[in-house]
JSON list of C-alpha atoms in Angstrom, two decimals:
[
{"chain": "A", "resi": 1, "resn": "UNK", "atom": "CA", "xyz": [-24.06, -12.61, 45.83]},
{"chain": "A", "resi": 2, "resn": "UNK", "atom": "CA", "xyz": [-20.34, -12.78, 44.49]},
{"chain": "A", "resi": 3, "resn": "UNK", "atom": "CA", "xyz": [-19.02, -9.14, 43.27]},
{"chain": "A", "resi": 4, "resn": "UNK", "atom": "CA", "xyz": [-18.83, -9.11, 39.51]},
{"chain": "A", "resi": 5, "resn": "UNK", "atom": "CA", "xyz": [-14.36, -9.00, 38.94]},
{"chain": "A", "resi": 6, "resn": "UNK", "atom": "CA", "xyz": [-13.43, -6.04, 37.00]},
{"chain": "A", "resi": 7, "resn": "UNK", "atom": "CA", "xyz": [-11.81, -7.17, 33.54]},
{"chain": "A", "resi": 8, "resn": "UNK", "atom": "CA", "xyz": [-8.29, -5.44, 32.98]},
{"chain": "A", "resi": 9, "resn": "UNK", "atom": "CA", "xyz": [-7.22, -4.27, 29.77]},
{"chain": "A", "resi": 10, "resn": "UNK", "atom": "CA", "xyz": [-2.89, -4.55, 29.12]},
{"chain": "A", "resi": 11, "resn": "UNK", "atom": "CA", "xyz": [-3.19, -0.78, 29.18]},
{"chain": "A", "resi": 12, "resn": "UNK", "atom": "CA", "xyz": [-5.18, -0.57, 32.69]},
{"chain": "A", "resi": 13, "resn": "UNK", "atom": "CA", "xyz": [-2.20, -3.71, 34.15]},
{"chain": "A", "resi": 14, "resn": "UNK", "atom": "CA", "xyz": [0.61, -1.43, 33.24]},
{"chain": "A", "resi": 15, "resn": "UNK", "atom": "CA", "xyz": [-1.04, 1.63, 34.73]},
{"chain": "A", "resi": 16, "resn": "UNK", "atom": "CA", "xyz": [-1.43, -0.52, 37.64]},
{"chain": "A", "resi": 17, "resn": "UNK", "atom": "CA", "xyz": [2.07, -2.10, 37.93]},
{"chain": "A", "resi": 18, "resn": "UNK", "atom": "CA", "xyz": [3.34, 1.56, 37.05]},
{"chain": "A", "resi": 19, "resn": "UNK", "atom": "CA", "xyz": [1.39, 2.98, 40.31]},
{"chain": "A", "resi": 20, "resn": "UNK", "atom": "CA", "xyz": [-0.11, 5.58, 37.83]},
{"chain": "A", "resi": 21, "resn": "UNK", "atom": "CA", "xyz": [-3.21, 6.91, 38.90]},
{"chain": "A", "resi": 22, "resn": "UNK", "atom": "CA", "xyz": [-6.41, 7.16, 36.12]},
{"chain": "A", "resi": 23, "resn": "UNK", "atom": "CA", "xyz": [-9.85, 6.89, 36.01]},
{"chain": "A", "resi": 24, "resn": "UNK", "atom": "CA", "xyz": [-11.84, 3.89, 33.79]},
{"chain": "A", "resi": 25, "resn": "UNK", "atom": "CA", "xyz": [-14.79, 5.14, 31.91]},
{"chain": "A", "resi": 26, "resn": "UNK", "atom": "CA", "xyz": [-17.11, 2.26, 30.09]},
{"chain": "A", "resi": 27, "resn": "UNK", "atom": "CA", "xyz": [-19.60, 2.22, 27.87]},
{"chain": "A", "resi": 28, "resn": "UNK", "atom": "CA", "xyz": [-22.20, -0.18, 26.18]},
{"chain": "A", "resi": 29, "resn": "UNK", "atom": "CA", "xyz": [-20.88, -0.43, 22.41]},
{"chain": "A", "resi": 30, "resn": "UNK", "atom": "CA", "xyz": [-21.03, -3.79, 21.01]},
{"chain": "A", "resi": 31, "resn": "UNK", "atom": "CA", "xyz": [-18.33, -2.17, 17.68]},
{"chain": "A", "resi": 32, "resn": "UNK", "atom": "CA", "xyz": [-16.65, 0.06, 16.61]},
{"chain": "A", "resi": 33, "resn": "UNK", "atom": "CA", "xyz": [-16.99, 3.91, 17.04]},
{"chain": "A", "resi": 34, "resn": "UNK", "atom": "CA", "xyz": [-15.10, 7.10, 16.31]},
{"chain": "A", "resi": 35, "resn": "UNK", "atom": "CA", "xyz": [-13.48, 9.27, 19.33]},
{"chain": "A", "resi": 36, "resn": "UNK", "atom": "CA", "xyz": [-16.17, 11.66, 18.18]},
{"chain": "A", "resi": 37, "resn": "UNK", "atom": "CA", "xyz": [-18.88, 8.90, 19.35]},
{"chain": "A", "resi": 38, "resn": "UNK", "atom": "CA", "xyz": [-17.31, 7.96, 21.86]},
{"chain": "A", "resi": 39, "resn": "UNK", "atom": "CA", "xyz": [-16.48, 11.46, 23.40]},
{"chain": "A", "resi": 40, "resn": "UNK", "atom": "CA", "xyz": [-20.60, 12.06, 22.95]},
{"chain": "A", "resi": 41, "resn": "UNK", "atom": "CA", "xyz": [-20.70, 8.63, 24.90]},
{"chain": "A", "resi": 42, "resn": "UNK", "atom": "CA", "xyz": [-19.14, 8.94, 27.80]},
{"chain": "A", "resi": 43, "resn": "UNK", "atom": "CA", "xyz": [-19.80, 12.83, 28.30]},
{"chain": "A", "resi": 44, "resn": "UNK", "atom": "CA", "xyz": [-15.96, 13.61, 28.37]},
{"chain": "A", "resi": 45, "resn": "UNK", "atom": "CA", "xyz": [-14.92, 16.85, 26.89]},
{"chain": "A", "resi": 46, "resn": "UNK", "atom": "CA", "xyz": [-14.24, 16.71, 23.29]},
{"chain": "A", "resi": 47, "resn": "UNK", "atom": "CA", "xyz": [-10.47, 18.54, 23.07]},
{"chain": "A", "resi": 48, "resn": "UNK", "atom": "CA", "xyz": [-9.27, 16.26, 25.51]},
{"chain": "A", "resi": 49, "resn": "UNK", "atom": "CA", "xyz": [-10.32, 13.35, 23.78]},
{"chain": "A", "resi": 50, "resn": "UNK", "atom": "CA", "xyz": [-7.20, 11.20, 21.86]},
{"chain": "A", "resi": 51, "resn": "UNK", "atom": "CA", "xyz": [-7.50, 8.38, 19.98]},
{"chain": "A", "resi": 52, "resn": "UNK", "atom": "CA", "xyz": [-4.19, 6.59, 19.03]},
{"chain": "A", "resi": 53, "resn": "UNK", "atom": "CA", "xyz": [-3.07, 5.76, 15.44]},
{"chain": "A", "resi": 54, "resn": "UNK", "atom": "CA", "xyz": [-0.57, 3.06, 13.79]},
{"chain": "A", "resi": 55, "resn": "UNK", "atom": "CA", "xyz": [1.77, 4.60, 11.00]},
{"chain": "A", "resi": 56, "resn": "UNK", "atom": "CA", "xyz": [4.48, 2.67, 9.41]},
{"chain": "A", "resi": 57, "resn": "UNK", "atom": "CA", "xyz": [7.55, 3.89, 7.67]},
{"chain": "A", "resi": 58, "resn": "UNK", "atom": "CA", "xyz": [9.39, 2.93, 4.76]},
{"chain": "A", "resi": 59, "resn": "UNK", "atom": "CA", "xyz": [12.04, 1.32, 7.03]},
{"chain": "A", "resi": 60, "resn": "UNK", "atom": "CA", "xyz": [9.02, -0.44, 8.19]},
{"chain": "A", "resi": 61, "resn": "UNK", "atom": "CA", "xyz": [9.03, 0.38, 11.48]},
{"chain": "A", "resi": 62, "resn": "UNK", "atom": "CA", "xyz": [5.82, 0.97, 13.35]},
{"chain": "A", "resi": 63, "resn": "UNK", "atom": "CA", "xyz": [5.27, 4.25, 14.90]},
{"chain": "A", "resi": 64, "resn": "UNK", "atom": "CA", "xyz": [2.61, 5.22, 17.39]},
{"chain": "A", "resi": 65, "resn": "UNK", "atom": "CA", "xyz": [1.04, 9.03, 17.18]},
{"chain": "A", "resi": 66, "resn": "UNK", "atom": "CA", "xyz": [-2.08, 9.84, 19.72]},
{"chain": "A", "resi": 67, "resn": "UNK", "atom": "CA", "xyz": [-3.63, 13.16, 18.31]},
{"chain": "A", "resi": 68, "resn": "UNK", "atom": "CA", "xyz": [-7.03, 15.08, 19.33]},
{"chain": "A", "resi": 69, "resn": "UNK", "atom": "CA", "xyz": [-9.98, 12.65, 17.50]},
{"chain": "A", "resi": 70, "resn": "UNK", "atom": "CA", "xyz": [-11.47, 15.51, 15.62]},
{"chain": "A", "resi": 71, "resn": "UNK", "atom": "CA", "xyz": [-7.85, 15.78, 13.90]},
{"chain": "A", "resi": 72, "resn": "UNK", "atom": "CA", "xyz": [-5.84, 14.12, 11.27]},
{"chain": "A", "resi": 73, "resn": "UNK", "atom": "CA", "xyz": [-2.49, 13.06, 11.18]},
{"chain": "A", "resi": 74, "resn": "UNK", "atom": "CA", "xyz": [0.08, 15.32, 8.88]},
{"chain": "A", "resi": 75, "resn": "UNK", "atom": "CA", "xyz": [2.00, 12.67, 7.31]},
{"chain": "A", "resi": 76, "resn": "UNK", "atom": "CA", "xyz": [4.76, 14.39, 6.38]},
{"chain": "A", "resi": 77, "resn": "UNK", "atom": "CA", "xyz": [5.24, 16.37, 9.30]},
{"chain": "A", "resi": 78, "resn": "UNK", "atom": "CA", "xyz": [4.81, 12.80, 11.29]},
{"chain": "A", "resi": 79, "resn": "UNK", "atom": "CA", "xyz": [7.64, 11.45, 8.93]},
{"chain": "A", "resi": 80, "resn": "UNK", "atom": "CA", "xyz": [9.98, 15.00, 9.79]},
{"chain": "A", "resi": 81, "resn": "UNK", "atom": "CA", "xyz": [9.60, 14.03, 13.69]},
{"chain": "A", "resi": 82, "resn": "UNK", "atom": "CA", "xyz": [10.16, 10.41, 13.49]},
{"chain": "A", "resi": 83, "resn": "UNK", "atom": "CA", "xyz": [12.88, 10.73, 10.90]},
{"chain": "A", "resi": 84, "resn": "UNK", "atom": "CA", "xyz": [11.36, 8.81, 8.24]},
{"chain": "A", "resi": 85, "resn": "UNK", "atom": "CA", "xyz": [10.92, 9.73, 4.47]},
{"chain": "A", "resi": 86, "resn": "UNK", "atom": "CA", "xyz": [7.70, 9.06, 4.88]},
{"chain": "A", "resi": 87, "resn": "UNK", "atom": "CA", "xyz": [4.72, 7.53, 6.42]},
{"chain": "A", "resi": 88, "resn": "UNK", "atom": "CA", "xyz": [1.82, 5.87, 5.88]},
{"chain": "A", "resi": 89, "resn": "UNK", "atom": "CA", "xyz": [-1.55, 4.08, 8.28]},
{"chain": "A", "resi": 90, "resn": "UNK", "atom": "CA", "xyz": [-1.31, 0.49, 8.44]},
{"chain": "A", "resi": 91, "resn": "UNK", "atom": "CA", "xyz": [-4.29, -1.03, 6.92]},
{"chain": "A", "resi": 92, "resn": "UNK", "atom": "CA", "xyz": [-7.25, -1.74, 9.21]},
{"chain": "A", "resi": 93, "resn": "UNK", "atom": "CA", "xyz": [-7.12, -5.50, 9.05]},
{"chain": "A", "resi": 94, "resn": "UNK", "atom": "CA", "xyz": [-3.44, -5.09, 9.93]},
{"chain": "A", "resi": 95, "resn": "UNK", "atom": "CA", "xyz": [-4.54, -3.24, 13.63]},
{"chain": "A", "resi": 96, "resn": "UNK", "atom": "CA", "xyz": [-4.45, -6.38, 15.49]},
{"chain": "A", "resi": 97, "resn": "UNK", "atom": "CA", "xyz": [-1.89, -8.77, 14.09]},
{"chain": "A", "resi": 98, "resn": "UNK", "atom": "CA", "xyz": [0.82, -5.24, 14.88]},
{"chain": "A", "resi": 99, "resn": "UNK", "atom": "CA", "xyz": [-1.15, -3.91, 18.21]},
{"chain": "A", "resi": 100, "resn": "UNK", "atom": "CA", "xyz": [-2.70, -7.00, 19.81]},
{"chain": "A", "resi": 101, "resn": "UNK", "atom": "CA", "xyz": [-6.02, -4.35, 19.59]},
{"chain": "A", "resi": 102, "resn": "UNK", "atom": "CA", "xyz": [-9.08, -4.35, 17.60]},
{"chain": "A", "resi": 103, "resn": "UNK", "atom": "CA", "xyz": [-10.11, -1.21, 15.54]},
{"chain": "A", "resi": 104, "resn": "UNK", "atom": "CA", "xyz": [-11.82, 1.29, 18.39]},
{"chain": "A", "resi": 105, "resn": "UNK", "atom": "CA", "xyz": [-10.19, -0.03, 20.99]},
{"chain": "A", "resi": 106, "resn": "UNK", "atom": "CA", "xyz": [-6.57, 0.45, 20.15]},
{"chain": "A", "resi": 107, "resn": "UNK", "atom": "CA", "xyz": [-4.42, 2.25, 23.28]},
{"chain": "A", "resi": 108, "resn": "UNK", "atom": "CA", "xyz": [-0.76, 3.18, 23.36]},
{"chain": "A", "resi": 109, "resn": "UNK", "atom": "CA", "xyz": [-0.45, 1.08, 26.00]},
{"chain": "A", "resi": 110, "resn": "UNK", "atom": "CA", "xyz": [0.07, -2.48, 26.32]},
{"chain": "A", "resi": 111, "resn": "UNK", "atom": "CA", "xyz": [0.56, -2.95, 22.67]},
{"chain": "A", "resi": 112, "resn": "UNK", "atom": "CA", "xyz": [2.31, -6.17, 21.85]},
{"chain": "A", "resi": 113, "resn": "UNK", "atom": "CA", "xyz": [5.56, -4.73, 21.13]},
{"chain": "A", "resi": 114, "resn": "UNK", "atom": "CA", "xyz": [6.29, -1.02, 22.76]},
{"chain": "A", "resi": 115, "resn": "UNK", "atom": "CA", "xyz": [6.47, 0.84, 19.48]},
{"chain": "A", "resi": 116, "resn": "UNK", "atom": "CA", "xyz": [8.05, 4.64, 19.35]},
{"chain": "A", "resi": 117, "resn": "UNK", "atom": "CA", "xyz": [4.93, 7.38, 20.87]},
{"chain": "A", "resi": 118, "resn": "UNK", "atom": "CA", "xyz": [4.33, 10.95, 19.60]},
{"chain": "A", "resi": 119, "resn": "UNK", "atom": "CA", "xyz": [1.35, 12.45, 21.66]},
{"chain": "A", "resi": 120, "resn": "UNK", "atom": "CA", "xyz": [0.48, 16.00, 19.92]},
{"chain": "A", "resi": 121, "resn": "UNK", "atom": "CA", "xyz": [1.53, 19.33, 22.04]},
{"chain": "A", "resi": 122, "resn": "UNK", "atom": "CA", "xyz": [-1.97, 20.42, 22.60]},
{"chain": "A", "resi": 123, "resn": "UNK", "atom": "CA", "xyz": [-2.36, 17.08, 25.18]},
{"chain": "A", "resi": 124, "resn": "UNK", "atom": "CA", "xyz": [-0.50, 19.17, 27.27]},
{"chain": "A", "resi": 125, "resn": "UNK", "atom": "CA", "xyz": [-2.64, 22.16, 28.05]},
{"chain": "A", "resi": 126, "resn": "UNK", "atom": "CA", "xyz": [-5.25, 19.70, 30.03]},
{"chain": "A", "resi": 127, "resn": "UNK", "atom": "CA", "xyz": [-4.75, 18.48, 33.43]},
{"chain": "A", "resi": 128, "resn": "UNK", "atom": "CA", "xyz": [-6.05, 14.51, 32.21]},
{"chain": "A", "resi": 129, "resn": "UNK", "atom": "CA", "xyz": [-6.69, 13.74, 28.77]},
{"chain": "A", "resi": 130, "resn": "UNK", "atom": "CA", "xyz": [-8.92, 10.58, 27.68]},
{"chain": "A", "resi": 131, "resn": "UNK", "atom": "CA", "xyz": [-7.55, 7.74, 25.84]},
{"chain": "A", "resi": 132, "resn": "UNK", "atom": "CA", "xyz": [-8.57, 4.00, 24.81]},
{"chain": "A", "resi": 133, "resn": "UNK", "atom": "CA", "xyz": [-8.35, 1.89, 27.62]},
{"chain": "A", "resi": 134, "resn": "UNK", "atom": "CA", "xyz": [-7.85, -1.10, 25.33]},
{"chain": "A", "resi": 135, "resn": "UNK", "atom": "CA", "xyz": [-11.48, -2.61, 24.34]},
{"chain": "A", "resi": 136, "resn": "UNK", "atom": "CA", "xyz": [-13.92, -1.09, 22.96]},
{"chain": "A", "resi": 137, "resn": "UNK", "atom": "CA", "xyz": [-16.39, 0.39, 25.61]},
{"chain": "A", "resi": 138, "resn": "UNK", "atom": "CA", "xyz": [-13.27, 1.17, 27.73]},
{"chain": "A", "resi": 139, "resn": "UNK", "atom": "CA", "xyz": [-11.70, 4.83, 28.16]},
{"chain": "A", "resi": 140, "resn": "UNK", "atom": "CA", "xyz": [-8.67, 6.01, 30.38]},
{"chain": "A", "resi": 141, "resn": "UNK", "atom": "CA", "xyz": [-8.35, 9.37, 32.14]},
{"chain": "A", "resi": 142, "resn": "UNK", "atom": "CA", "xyz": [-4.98, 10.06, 32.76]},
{"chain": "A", "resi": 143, "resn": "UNK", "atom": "CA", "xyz": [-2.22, 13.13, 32.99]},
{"chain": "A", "resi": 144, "resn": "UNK", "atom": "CA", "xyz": [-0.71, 13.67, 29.58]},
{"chain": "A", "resi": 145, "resn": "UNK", "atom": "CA", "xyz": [3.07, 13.40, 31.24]},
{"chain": "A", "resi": 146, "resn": "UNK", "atom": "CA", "xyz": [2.38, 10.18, 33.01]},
{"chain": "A", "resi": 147, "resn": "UNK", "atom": "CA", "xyz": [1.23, 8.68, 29.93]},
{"chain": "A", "resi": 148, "resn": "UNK", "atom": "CA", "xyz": [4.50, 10.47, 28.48]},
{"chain": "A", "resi": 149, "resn": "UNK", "atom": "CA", "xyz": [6.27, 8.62, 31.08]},
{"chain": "A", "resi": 150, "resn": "UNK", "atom": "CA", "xyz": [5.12, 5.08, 30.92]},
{"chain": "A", "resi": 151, "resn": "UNK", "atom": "CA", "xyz": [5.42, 4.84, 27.13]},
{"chain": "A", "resi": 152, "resn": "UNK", "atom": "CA", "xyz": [8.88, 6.70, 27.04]},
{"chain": "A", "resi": 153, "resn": "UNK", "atom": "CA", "xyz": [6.64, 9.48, 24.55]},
{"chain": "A", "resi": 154, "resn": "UNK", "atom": "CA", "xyz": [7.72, 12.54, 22.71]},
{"chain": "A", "resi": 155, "resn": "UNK", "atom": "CA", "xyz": [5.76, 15.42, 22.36]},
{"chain": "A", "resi": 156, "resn": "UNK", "atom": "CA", "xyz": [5.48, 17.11, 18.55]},
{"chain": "A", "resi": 157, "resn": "UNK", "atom": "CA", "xyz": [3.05, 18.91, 16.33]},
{"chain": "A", "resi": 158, "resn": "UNK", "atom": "CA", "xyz": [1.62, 16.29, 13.97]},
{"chain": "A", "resi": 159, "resn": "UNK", "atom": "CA", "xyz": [-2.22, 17.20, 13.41]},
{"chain": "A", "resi": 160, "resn": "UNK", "atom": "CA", "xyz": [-3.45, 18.85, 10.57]},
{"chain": "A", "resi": 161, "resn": "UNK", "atom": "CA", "xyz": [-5.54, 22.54, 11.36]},
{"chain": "A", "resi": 162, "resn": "UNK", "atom": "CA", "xyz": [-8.81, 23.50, 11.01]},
{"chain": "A", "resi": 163, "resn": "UNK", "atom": "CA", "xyz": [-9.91, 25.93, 8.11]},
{"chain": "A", "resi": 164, "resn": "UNK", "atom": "CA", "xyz": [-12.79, 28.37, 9.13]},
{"chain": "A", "resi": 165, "resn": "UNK", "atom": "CA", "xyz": [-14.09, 30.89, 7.10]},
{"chain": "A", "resi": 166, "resn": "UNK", "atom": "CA", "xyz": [-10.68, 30.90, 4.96]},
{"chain": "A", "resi": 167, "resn": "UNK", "atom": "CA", "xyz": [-8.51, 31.04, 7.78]},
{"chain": "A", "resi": 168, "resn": "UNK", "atom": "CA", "xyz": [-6.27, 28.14, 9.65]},
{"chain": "A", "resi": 169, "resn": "UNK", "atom": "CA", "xyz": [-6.90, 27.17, 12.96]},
{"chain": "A", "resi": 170, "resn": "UNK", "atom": "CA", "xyz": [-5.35, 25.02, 15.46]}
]
């Protein structure tokens, strides 16, 4: 019987090319997801789950920001780190004519143009964090400063806080 040939993802080839070490998670999901599905999916710890968003400035430059999936992005603190007035999501039927991606299975690696990455501070405070892997169904575990290192990433505070019983949270 012939072995089934592992399908790589742009993401998992740069890893690869890179030497960086992760670990591939899959799943069965046929469309999209949220991070908070998918965290439930694979069993990975929820906090160290990312997902990766698209915003666009009014220079019209693309920016890349991968925050904790249970957060939002603060737009204008976004904007203040990247310099921009402002910023603003790309429209979903936009995600694959500016990331090569589909919706759900967008990384911030192996995009088809290397865009400017912001991965949020708290990615930091876990030895391997969990990231698309490119597809939908696919999931990366990797160090936070290797992914730092094979985008070229910064690190800022970008993610809005969590209210509880009328006070903020991180």
């Amino acid at each position: 019987m012939a072995k089934e040939k592992e399908i790589k993802t742009n993401a998992m080839r740069i890893l690869d090319k890179k030497k960086i070490p992760y670990d591939l998670l899959q799943y069965e999901c046929d469309e999209f997801i949220d991070g908070l599905h998918t965290a439930q999916k694979t069993g990975v710890p929820l906090e160290q789950s990312f997902k990766t968003l698209v915003l666009q400035g009014k220079s019209r430059q693309y920016y890349v920001f991968v925050l904790p999936v249970a957060q939002e992005v603060r737009l204008k603190e976004a904007a203040r780190l990247v310099g921009e007035k402002s910023l603003d999501m790309i429209h979903v039927k936009d995600i694959t004519a500016v990331t090569g991606y589909v919706r759900g299975g967008c990384s911030p690696l192996g995009m088809k143009k290397q865009y400017p990455v912001f991965l949020h501070k708290s990615a930091l405070d876990y030895e391997k964090i969990y990231i698309s892997g490119g597809r939908i169904g696919t999931t990366l575990s990797l160090a936070a400063q290797d992914l730092l290192a094979v985008t070229g990433g910064r690190v800022g505070e970008f993610k809005n806080r969590i209210k509880k019983k009328g006070r903020d949270m991180a």
